[in-house]
mmCIF file of C-alpha atoms and ligand atoms in Angstrom:
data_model
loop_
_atom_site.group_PDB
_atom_site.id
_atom_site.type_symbol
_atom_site.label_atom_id
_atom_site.label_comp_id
_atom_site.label_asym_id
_atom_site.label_seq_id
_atom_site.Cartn_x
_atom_site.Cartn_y
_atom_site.Cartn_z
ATOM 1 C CA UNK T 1 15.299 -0.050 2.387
ATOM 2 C CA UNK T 2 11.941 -1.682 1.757
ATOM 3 C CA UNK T 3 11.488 -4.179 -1.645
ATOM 4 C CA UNK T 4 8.601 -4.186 -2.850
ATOM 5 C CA UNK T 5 7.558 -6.908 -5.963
ATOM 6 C CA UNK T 6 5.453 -4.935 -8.289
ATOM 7 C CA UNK T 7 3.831 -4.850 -11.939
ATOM 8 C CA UNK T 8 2.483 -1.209 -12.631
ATOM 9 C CA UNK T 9 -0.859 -2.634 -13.522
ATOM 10 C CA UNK T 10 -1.536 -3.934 -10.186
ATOM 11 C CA UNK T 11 -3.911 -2.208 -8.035
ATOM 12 C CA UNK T 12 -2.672 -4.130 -5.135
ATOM 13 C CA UNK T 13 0.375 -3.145 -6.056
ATOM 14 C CA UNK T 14 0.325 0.356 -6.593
ATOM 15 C CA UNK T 15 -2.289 1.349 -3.125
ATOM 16 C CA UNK T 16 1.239 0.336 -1.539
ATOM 17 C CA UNK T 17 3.935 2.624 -4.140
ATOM 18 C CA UNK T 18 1.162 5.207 -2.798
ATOM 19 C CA UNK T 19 1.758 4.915 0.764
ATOM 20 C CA UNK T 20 5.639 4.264 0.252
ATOM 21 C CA UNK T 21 5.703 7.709 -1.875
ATOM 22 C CA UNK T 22 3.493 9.706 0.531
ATOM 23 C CA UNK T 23 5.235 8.822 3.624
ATOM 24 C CA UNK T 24 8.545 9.134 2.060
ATOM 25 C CA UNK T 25 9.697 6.040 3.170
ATOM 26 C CA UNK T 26 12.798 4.305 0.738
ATOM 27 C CA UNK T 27 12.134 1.327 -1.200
ATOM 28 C CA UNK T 28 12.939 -0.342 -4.121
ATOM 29 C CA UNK T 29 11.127 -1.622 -7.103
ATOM 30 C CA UNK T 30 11.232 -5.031 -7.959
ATOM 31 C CA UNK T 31 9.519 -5.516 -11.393
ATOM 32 C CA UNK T 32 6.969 -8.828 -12.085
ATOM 33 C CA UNK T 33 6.802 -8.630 -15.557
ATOM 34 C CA UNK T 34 2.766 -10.356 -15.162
ATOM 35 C CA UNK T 35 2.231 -9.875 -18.894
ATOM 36 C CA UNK T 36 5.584 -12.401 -19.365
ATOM 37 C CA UNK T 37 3.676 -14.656 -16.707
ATOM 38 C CA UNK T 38 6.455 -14.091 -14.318
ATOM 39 C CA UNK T 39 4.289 -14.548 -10.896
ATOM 40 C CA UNK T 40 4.353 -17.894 -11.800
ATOM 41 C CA UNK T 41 8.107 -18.934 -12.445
ATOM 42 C CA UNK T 42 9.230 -20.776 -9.130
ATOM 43 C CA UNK T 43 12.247 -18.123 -8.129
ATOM 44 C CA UNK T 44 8.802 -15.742 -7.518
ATOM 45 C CA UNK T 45 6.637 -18.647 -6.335
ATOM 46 C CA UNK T 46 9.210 -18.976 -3.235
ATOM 47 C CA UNK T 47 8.561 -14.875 -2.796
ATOM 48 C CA UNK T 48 5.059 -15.594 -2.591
ATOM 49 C CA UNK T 49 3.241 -18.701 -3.116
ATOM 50 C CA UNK T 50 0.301 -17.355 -4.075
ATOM 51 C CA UNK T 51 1.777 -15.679 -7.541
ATOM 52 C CA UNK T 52 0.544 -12.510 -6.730
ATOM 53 C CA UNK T 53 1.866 -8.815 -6.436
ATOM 54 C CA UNK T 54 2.653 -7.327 -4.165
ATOM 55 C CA UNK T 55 4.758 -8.878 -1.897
ATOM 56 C CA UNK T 56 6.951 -6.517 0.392
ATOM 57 C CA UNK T 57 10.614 -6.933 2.130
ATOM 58 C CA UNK T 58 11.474 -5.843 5.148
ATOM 59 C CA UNK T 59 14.782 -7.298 5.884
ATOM 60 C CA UNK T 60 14.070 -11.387 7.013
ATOM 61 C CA UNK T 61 10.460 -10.503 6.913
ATOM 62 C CA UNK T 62 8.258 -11.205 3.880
ATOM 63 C CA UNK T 63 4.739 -10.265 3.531
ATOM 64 C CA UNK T 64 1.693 -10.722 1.070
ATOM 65 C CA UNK T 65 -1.416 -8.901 0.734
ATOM 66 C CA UNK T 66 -1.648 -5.154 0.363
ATOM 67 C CA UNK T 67 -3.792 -4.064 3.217
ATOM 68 C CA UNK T 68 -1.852 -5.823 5.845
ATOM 69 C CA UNK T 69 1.242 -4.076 4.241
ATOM 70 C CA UNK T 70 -0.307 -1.438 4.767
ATOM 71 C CA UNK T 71 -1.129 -1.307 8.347
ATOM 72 C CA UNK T 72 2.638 -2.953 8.539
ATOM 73 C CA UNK T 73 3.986 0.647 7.471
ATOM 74 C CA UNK T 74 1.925 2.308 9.196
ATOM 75 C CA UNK T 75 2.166 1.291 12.611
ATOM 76 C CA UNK T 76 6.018 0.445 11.975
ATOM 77 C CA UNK T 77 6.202 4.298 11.496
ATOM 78 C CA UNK T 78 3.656 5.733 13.634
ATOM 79 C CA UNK T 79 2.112 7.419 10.401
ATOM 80 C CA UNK T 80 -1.200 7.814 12.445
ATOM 81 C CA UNK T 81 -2.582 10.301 9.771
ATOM 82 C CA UNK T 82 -2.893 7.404 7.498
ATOM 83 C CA UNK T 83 -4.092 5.147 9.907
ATOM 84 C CA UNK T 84 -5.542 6.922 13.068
ATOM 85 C CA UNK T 85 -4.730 5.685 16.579
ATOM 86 C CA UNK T 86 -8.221 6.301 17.609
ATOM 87 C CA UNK T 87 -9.760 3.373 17.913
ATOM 88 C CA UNK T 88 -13.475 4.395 16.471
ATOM 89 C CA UNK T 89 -11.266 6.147 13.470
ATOM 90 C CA UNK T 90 -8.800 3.299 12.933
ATOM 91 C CA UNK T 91 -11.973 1.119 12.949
ATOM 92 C CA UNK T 92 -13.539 2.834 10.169
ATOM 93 C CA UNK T 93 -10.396 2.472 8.473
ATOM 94 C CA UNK T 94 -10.445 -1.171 8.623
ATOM 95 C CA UNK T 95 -14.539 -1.042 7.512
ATOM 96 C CA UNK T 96 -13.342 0.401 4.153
ATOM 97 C CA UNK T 97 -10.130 -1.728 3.751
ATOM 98 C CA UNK T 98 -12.258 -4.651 4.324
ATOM 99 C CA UNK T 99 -14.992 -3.557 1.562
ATOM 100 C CA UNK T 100 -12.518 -2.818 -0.680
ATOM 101 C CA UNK T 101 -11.302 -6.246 -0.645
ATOM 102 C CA UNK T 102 -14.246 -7.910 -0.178
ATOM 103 C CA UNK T 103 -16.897 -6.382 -1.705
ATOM 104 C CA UNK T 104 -15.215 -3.423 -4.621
ATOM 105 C CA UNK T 105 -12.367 -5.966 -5.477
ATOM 106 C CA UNK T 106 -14.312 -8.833 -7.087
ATOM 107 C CA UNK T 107 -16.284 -6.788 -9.384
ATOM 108 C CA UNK T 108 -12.737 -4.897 -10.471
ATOM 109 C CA UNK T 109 -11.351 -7.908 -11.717
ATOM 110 C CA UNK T 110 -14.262 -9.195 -13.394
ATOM 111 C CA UNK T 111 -14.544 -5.881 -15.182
ATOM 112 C CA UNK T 112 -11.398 -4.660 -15.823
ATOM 113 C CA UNK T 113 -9.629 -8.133 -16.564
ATOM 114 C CA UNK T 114 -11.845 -9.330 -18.845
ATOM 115 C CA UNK T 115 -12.545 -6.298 -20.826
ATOM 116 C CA UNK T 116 -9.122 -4.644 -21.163
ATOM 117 C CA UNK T 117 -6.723 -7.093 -20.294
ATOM 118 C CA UNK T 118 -8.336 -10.097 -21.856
ATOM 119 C CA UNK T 119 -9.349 -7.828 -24.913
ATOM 120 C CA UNK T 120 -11.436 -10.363 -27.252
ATOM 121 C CA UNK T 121 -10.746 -13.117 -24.883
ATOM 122 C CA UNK T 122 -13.009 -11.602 -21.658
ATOM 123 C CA UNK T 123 -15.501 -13.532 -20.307
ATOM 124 C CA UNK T 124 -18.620 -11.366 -21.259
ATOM 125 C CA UNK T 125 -20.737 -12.852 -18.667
ATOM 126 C CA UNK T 126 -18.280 -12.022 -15.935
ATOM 127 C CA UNK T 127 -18.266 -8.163 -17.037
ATOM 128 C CA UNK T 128 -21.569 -8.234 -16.766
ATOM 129 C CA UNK T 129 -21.586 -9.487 -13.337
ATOM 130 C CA UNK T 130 -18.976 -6.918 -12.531
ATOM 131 C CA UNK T 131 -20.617 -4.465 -13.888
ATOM 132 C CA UNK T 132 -24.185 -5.506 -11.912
ATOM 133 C CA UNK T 133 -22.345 -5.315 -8.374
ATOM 134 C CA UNK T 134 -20.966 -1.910 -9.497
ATOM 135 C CA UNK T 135 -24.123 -0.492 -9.759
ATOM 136 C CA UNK T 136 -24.989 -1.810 -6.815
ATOM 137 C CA UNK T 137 -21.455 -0.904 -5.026
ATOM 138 C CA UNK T 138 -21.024 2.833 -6.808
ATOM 139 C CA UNK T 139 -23.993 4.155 -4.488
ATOM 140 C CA UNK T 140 -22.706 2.977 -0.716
ATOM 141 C CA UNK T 141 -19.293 4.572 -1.661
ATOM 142 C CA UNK T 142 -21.304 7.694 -2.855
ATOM 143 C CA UNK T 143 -23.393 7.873 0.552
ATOM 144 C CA UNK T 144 -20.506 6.685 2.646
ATOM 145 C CA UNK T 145 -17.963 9.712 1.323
ATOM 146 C CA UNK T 146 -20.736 11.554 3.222
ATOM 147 C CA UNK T 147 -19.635 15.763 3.664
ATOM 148 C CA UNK T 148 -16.291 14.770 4.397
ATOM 149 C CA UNK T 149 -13.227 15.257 2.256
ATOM 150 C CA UNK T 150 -11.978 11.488 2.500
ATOM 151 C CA UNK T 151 -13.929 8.165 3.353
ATOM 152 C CA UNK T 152 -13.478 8.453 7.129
ATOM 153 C CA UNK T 153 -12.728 12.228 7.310
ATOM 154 C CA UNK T 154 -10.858 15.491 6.875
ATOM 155 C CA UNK T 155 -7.673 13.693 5.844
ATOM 156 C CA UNK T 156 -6.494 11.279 3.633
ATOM 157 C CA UNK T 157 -5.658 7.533 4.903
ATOM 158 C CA UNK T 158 -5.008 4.090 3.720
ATOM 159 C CA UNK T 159 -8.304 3.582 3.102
ATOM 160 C CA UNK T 160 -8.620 5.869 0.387
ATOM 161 C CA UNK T 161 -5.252 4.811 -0.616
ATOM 162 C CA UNK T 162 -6.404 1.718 -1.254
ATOM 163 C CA UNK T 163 -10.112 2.126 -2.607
ATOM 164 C CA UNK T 164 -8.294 5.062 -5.283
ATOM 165 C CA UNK T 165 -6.289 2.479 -6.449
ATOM 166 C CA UNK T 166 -8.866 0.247 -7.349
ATOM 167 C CA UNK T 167 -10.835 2.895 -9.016
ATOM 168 C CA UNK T 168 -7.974 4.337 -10.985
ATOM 169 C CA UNK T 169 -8.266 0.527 -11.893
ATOM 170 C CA UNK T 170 -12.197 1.092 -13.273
ATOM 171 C CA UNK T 171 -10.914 3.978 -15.130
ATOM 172 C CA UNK T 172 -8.990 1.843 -17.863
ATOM 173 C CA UNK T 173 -12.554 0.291 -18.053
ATOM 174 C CA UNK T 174 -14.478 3.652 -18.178
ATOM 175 C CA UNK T 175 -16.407 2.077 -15.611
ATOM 176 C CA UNK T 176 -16.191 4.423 -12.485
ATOM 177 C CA UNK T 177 -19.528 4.437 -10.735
ATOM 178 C CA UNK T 178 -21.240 7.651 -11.288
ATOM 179 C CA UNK T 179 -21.123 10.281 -8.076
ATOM 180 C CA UNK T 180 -20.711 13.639 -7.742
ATOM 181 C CA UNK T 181 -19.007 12.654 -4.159
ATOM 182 C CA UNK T 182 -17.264 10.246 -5.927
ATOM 183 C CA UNK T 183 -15.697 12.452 -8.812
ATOM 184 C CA UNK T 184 -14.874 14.966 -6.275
ATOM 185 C CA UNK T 185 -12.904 12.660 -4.172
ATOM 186 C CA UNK T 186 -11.498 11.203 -6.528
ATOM 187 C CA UNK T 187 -10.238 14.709 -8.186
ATOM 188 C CA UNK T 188 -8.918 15.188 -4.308
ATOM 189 C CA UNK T 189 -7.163 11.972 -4.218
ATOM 190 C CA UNK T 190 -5.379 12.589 -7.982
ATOM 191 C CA UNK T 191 -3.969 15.921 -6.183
ATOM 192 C CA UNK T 192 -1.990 13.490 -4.176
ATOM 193 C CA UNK T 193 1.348 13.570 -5.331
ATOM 194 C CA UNK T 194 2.010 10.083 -3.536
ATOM 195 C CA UNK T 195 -0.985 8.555 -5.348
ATOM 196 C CA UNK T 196 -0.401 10.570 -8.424
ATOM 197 C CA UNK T 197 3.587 8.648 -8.355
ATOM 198 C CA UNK T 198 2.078 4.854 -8.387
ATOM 199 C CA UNK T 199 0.516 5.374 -11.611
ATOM 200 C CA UNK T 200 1.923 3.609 -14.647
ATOM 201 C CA UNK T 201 3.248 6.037 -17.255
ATOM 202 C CA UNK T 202 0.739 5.809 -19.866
HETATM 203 N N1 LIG Z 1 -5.384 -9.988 -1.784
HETATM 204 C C1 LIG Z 1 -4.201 -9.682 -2.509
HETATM 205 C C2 LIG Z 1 -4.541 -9.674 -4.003
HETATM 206 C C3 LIG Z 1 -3.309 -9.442 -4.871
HETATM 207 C C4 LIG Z 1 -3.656 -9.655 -6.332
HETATM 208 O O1 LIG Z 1 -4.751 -10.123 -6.679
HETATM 209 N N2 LIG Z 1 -2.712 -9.305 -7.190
HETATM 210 C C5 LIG Z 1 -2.909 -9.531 -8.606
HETATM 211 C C6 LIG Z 1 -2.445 -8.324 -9.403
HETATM 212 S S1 LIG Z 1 -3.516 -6.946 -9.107
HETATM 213 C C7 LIG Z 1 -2.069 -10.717 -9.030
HETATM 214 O O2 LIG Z 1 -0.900 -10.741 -8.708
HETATM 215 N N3 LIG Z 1 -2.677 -11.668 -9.755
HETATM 216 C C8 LIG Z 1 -2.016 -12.801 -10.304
HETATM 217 C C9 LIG Z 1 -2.603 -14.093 -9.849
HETATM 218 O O3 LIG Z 1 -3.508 -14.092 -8.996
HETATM 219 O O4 LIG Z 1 -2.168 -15.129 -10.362
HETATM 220 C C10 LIG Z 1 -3.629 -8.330 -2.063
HETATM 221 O O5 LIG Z 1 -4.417 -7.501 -1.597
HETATM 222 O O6 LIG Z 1 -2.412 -8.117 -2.128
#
């Protein structure tokens, strides 16, 4: 039985629930209440000393960050449909895991966090940097969804896993990038009923 620490807001958090759910694999929810500043007390801290969700359980071994966890699944399972054993495939895989976090992340958080979480509070000049590297973002997923059905294909893999999550994310902004690749992926990734199960009850 996998543990997984979780707060229903995080996208980090929830491109993993997806994964867990598709895969059927069993695991447990361990709330973070994030809003309560919980990721900060020091029984979490010694979960994960960098007071973020999500961190995952696997018996003695503990692991941060949500891509690696991830692959961890993955190849602990042999779920090769979610991340292919081909190497030119699996590669591609990692190209858009790697964006995500690198390049989609940043302007997530700037958007999202400062104008729904922070409400009043948001920084207005980070939004608006967020909202710049959307529009430049918003087109290379566009071209990059290319004819297929998913990012790197006919099927569905961590990759989109993980980039969903983040624009489910944009959504509570009303700020996912215009597309009609986008929007149709997107509607193909909702049909997922392992993607569909990490969303928070609204
Ligand atoms: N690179 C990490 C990022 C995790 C992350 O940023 N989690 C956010 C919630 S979405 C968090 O816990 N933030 C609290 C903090 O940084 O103090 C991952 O991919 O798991």
């Amino acid at each position: 039985m996998y543990i997984l620490y979780h707060f229903p807001y995080s996208q980090h958090a929830r491109r993993v629930v997806s994964l867990l759910e598709a895969a059927g694999l069993p695991y447990e929810l361990r709330h973070v209440d994030m809003a309560k500043g919980e990721h900060l007390s020091a029984a979490y801290l010694a979960t994960n000393p960098n007071h973020q969700v999500p961190t995952l359980l696997d018996g003695d071994l503990k692991l941060h960050e949500s891509n690696a966890i991830l692959r961890y699944l993955c190849q602990k399972h042999a779920l090769t449909d979610w991340y292919p054993s081909d190497l030119a495939h699996r590669a591609r895989v990692d190209q858009w895991l790697d964006w995500n976090q690198c390049r989609l992340s940043p302007a997530v958080i700037d958007v999202v966090r400062n104008k729904v979480f922070l409400g009043d509070k948001g920084d207005k000049a980070a939004i608006e940097r967020g909202e710049a590297r959307l529009r430049e973002l918003g087109p290379i997923l566009e071209e990059g969804l290319g004819a297929d059905d998913f990012l790197t294909g006919a099927k569905s893999t961590i990759a989109d896993l993980s980039v969903a999550s983040n624009l489910f994310q944009l959504g509570l902004a009303e700020a996912i990038p215009p597309g009609e690749r986008i929007a149709a992926w997107y509607r193909r990734i909702g049909a997922l009923e392992g993607f569909r199960r990490s969303l928070p009850r609204q």
